[in-house]
PDB file of C-alpha atoms in Angstrom:
ATOM      1  CA  MET A  28      15.745 -16.927  -1.670  1.00  0.00           C
ATOM      2  CA  GLY A  29      12.509 -17.592   0.171  1.00  0.00           C
ATOM      3  CA  GLU A  30      11.157 -16.243   3.125  1.00  0.00           C
ATOM      4  CA  ASN A  31      11.432 -17.828   6.695  1.00  0.00           C
ATOM      5  CA  PRO A  32       8.116 -19.777   7.176  1.00  0.00           C
ATOM      6  CA  ARG A  33       8.580 -19.602  11.074  1.00  0.00           C
ATOM      7  CA  ALA A  34       9.280 -15.988  10.651  1.00  0.00           C
ATOM      8  CA  ARG A  35       5.761 -15.412   8.733  1.00  0.00           C
ATOM      9  CA  LYS A  36       4.007 -17.437  10.914  1.00  0.00           C
ATOM     10  CA  LEU A  37       5.009 -15.762  13.858  1.00  0.00           C
ATOM     11  CA  ALA A  38       4.120 -12.297  11.668  1.00  0.00           C
ATOM     12  CA  ASP A  39       0.394 -13.282  11.595  1.00  0.00           C
ATOM     13  CA  ARG A  40       0.285 -14.222  15.657  1.00  0.00           C
ATOM     14  CA  ILE A  41       1.426 -11.140  16.295  1.00  0.00           C
ATOM     15  CA  GLN A  42      -0.736  -9.155  13.848  1.00  0.00           C
ATOM     16  CA  GLU A  43      -3.419 -10.965  14.839  1.00  0.00           C
ATOM     17  CA  VAL A  44      -2.660 -10.198  18.920  1.00  0.00           C
ATOM     18  CA  ILE A  45      -1.616  -6.813  18.570  1.00  0.00           C
ATOM     19  CA  ALA A  46      -5.364  -6.272  16.716  1.00  0.00           C
ATOM     20  CA  LYS A  47      -7.058  -7.819  19.131  1.00  0.00           C
ATOM     21  CA  ARG A  48      -5.674  -5.785  21.990  1.00  0.00           C
ATOM     22  CA  ILE A  49      -6.308  -2.376  20.029  1.00  0.00           C
ATOM     23  CA  GLU A  50      -9.811  -3.925  19.432  1.00  0.00           C
ATOM     24  CA  ARG A  51     -10.407  -4.675  23.009  1.00  0.00           C
ATOM     25  CA  GLY A  52      -9.486  -1.174  23.794  1.00  0.00           C
ATOM     26  CA  MET A  53      -6.536   0.805  24.839  1.00  0.00           C
ATOM     27  CA  ARG A  54      -7.124   3.315  27.344  1.00  0.00           C
ATOM     28  CA  ASP A  55      -5.219   5.991  25.488  1.00  0.00           C
ATOM     29  CA  PRO A  56      -7.738   8.531  24.221  1.00  0.00           C
ATOM     30  CA  ARG A  57      -5.225   9.839  21.451  1.00  0.00           C
ATOM     31  CA  LEU A  58      -5.757   6.481  19.423  1.00  0.00           C
ATOM     32  CA  GLY A  59      -7.827   6.544  16.772  1.00  0.00           C
ATOM     33  CA  PHE A  60      -9.149   4.629  14.464  1.00  0.00           C
ATOM     34  CA  VAL A  61      -6.318   1.876  13.846  1.00  0.00           C
ATOM     35  CA  THR A  62      -6.049  -0.970  11.626  1.00  0.00           C
ATOM     36  CA  ILE A  63      -2.826  -3.323  11.569  1.00  0.00           C
ATOM     37  CA  THR A  64      -2.012  -3.984   7.772  1.00  0.00           C
ATOM     38  CA  ASP A  65       0.804  -6.066   7.923  1.00  0.00           C
ATOM     39  CA  VAL A  66       3.709  -7.355  10.260  1.00  0.00           C
ATOM     40  CA  ARG A  67       7.480  -8.155   9.077  1.00  0.00           C
ATOM     41  CA  VAL A  68       9.460 -10.284  11.362  1.00  0.00           C
ATOM     42  CA  THR A  69      13.404 -10.590  10.743  1.00  0.00           C
ATOM     43  CA  GLY A  70      14.692 -13.851   9.987  1.00  0.00           C
ATOM     44  CA  ASP A  71      16.443 -14.302  13.587  1.00  0.00           C
ATOM     45  CA  LEU A  72      12.884 -13.509  14.749  1.00  0.00           C
ATOM     46  CA  GLN A  73      14.266 -10.901  17.007  1.00  0.00           C
ATOM     47  CA  HIS A  74      12.261  -7.682  15.452  1.00  0.00           C
ATOM     48  CA  ALA A  75       9.164  -7.138  14.244  1.00  0.00           C
ATOM     49  CA  SER A  76       8.015  -4.212  12.054  1.00  0.00           C
ATOM     50  CA  VAL A  77       4.254  -3.387  12.381  1.00  0.00           C
ATOM     51  CA  PHE A  78       2.631  -1.408   9.606  1.00  0.00           C
ATOM     52  CA  TYR A  79      -0.747   0.270  10.481  1.00  0.00           C
ATOM     53  CA  THR A  80      -3.116   2.805   9.077  1.00  0.00           C
ATOM     54  CA  VAL A  81      -5.088   5.454  10.776  1.00  0.00           C
ATOM     55  CA  TYR A  82      -8.868   6.909   9.464  1.00  0.00           C
ATOM     56  CA  GLY A  83      -8.887  10.629   9.905  1.00  0.00           C
ATOM     57  CA  SER A  84      -7.052  13.714   9.495  1.00  0.00           C
ATOM     58  CA  ASP A  85      -2.955  14.474  10.075  1.00  0.00           C
ATOM     59  CA  GLU A  86      -3.713  15.371  13.605  1.00  0.00           C
ATOM     60  CA  GLU A  87      -5.338  12.187  14.359  1.00  0.00           C
ATOM     61  CA  ARG A  88      -2.330  10.261  12.566  1.00  0.00           C
ATOM     62  CA  ALA A  89       0.257  11.992  14.924  1.00  0.00           C
ATOM     63  CA  ASP A  90      -1.816  11.101  17.719  1.00  0.00           C
ATOM     64  CA  SER A  91      -2.533   7.862  17.225  1.00  0.00           C
ATOM     65  CA  ALA A  92       1.291   7.308  16.529  1.00  0.00           C
ATOM     66  CA  ALA A  93       2.109   8.769  19.715  1.00  0.00           C
ATOM     67  CA  ALA A  94      -0.283   6.482  21.646  1.00  0.00           C
ATOM     68  CA  LEU A  95       1.035   3.357  20.080  1.00  0.00           C
ATOM     69  CA  GLU A  96       4.666   4.548  20.514  1.00  0.00           C
ATOM     70  CA  ALA A  97       3.445   4.577  24.416  1.00  0.00           C
ATOM     71  CA  ALA A  98       1.858   1.521  24.427  1.00  0.00           C
ATOM     72  CA  LYS A  99       4.905  -0.395  22.847  1.00  0.00           C
ATOM     73  CA  GLY A 100       5.735  -2.110  25.836  1.00  0.00           C
ATOM     74  CA  MET A 101       2.352  -3.123  26.537  1.00  0.00           C
ATOM     75  CA  LEU A 102       1.941  -4.576  23.551  1.00  0.00           C
ATOM     76  CA  ARG A 103       5.248  -6.182  23.825  1.00  0.00           C
ATOM     77  CA  SER A 104       4.211  -8.028  26.505  1.00  0.00           C
ATOM     78  CA  GLU A 105       0.995  -8.788  25.258  1.00  0.00           C
ATOM     79  CA  VAL A 106       2.866 -10.360  21.972  1.00  0.00           C
ATOM     80  CA  GLY A 107       5.164 -12.522  24.471  1.00  0.00           C
ATOM     81  CA  LYS A 108       2.277 -13.873  26.419  1.00  0.00           C
ATOM     82  CA  ASN A 109       0.456 -15.060  23.368  1.00  0.00           C
ATOM     83  CA  ILE A 110       3.115 -16.551  21.452  1.00  0.00           C
ATOM     84  CA  THR A 111       5.753 -19.689  21.775  1.00  0.00           C
ATOM     85  CA  ALA A 112       8.890 -18.112  20.738  1.00  0.00           C
ATOM     86  CA  ARG A 113      11.587 -17.926  23.264  1.00  0.00           C
ATOM     87  CA  LEU A 114      12.255 -14.529  23.098  1.00  0.00           C
ATOM     88  CA  THR A 115       9.666 -11.605  22.138  1.00  0.00           C
ATOM     89  CA  PRO A 116      10.744  -9.576  19.139  1.00  0.00           C
ATOM     90  CA  SER A 117      10.650  -5.710  19.950  1.00  0.00           C
ATOM     91  CA  LEU A 118       8.324  -3.724  18.287  1.00  0.00           C
ATOM     92  CA  GLU A 119       8.690  -0.921  15.400  1.00  0.00           C
ATOM     93  CA  PHE A 120       5.416   0.959  14.656  1.00  0.00           C
ATOM     94  CA  ILE A 121       5.686   2.238  11.007  1.00  0.00           C
ATOM     95  CA  HIS A 122       2.568   4.333   9.266  1.00  0.00           C
ATOM     96  CA  ASP A 123       1.413   2.336   6.373  1.00  0.00           C
ATOM     97  CA  ALA A 124       0.974   4.900   3.477  1.00  0.00           C
ATOM     98  CA  LEU A 125      -0.854   2.576   1.289  1.00  0.00           C
ATOM     99  CA  PRO A 126      -4.443   4.223   1.426  1.00  0.00           C
ATOM    100  CA  GLU A 127      -2.784   7.644   0.386  1.00  0.00           C
ATOM    101  CA  ASN A 128      -0.774   5.669  -2.299  1.00  0.00           C
ATOM    102  CA  ALA A 129      -3.630   4.389  -3.648  1.00  0.00           C
ATOM    103  CA  LYS A 130      -5.731   7.717  -3.562  1.00  0.00           C
ATOM    104  CA  HIS A 131      -2.898   9.420  -5.430  1.00  0.00           C
ATOM    105  CA  LEU A 132      -2.637   6.584  -8.212  1.00  0.00           C
ATOM    106  CA  ASP A 133      -6.493   6.731  -8.849  1.00  0.00           C
ATOM    107  CA  GLU A 134      -6.282  10.786  -8.985  1.00  0.00           C
ATOM    108  CA  LEU A 135      -3.183  10.018 -11.872  1.00  0.00           C
ATOM    109  CA  LEU A 136      -5.439   7.353 -13.719  1.00  0.00           C
ATOM    110  CA  ALA A 137      -8.215  10.031 -13.724  1.00  0.00           C
ATOM    111  CA  GLN A 138      -6.347  12.707 -15.420  1.00  0.00           C
ATOM    112  CA  ALA A 139      -5.115   9.955 -17.682  1.00  0.00           C
ATOM    113  CA  ARG A 140      -8.554   9.043 -18.631  1.00  0.00           C
ATOM    114  CA  GLU A 141      -9.283  12.912 -18.983  1.00  0.00           C
ATOM    115  CA  ARG A 142      -6.525  13.453 -21.194  1.00  0.00           C
ATOM    116  CA  ASP A 143      -7.459  10.676 -23.417  1.00  0.00           C
ATOM    117  CA  GLU A 144     -11.206  11.609 -23.763  1.00  0.00           C
ATOM    118  CA  SER A 145      -9.769  15.017 -24.914  1.00  0.00           C
ATOM    119  CA  ILE A 146      -7.359  13.386 -27.072  1.00  0.00           C
ATOM    120  CA  GLU A 147     -10.365  11.486 -28.727  1.00  0.00           C
ATOM    121  CA  ALA A 148     -12.200  14.760 -29.139  1.00  0.00           C
ATOM    122  CA  LEU A 149      -9.455  16.133 -31.312  1.00  0.00           C
ATOM    123  CA  LYS A 150      -8.598  13.055 -33.150  1.00  0.00           C
ATOM    124  CA  SER A 151     -12.525  13.213 -34.366  1.00  0.00           C
ATOM    125  CA  ASN A 152     -12.389  16.455 -35.930  1.00  0.00           C
ATOM    126  CA  ALA A 153      -8.650  16.238 -37.446  1.00  0.00           C
ATOM    127  CA  THR A 154      -7.783  15.788 -41.036  1.00  0.00           C
ATOM    128  CA  TYR A 155      -4.530  14.554 -42.161  1.00  0.00           C
ATOM    129  CA  ALA A 156      -1.815  17.077 -42.825  1.00  0.00           C
ATOM    130  CA  GLY A 157      -0.619  15.831 -46.157  1.00  0.00           C
ATOM    131  CA  ASP A 158      -2.104  13.064 -48.324  1.00  0.00           C
ATOM    132  CA  ALA A 159      -4.439  10.402 -46.694  1.00  0.00           C
ATOM    133  CA  ASP A 160      -2.042   7.830 -47.430  1.00  0.00           C
ATOM    134  CA  PRO A 161       1.832   9.359 -47.216  1.00  0.00           C
ATOM    135  CA  TYR A 162       3.681   6.117 -48.195  1.00  0.00           C
ATOM    136  CA  VAL A 163       5.321   5.546 -51.762  1.00  0.00           C
ATOM    137  CA  LYS A 164       3.280   2.869 -53.673  1.00  0.00           C
ATOM    138  CA  PRO A 165       5.029   1.259 -56.722  1.00  0.00           C
ATOM    139  CA  ARG A 166       4.256   2.236 -59.890  1.00  0.00           C
ATOM    140  CA  VAL A 167       1.603   0.255 -62.004  1.00  0.00           C
ATOM    141  CA  ILE A 168       2.695  -0.348 -65.580  1.00  0.00           C
ATOM    142  CA  ASN A 169      -0.198  -0.797 -67.816  1.00  0.00           C
ATOM    143  CA  ASP A 170       0.296  -3.142 -70.697  1.00  0.00           C
ATOM    144  CA  ASP A 171      -0.444  -0.739 -73.434  1.00  0.00           C
ATOM    145  CA  GLU A 172       2.775   1.362 -72.532  1.00  0.00           C
TER     146      GLU A 172
END
């Protein structure tokens, strides 16, 4: 089943409104360098999940999460002023672990590359355990026999 186009448009608008509000400045000193990565709205347009990332340490992530949670009402009223829906959706802020997952995948790919290189090095010096060609070949019968 396809996604509701109205919900997608509303999600895009909510993302834009919240990002602009954070960019313009919220007075909470706990708020770090926050980026709104995605917004998903339910089909009935009643609830919006806002995904965000924070650049910095774990402590800065926790502080930014607390700041966003504290500013949830103010951000919801800002969204309500800037959308054309009858009801303003409730907001839920979810930390997006995409950068951490990408970093972990890069590390795994680097490990796989190192293992491939070590196998290639072993392969260049390797010899066959038995014959070079272990497959049984059909016997060649000469005309002289």
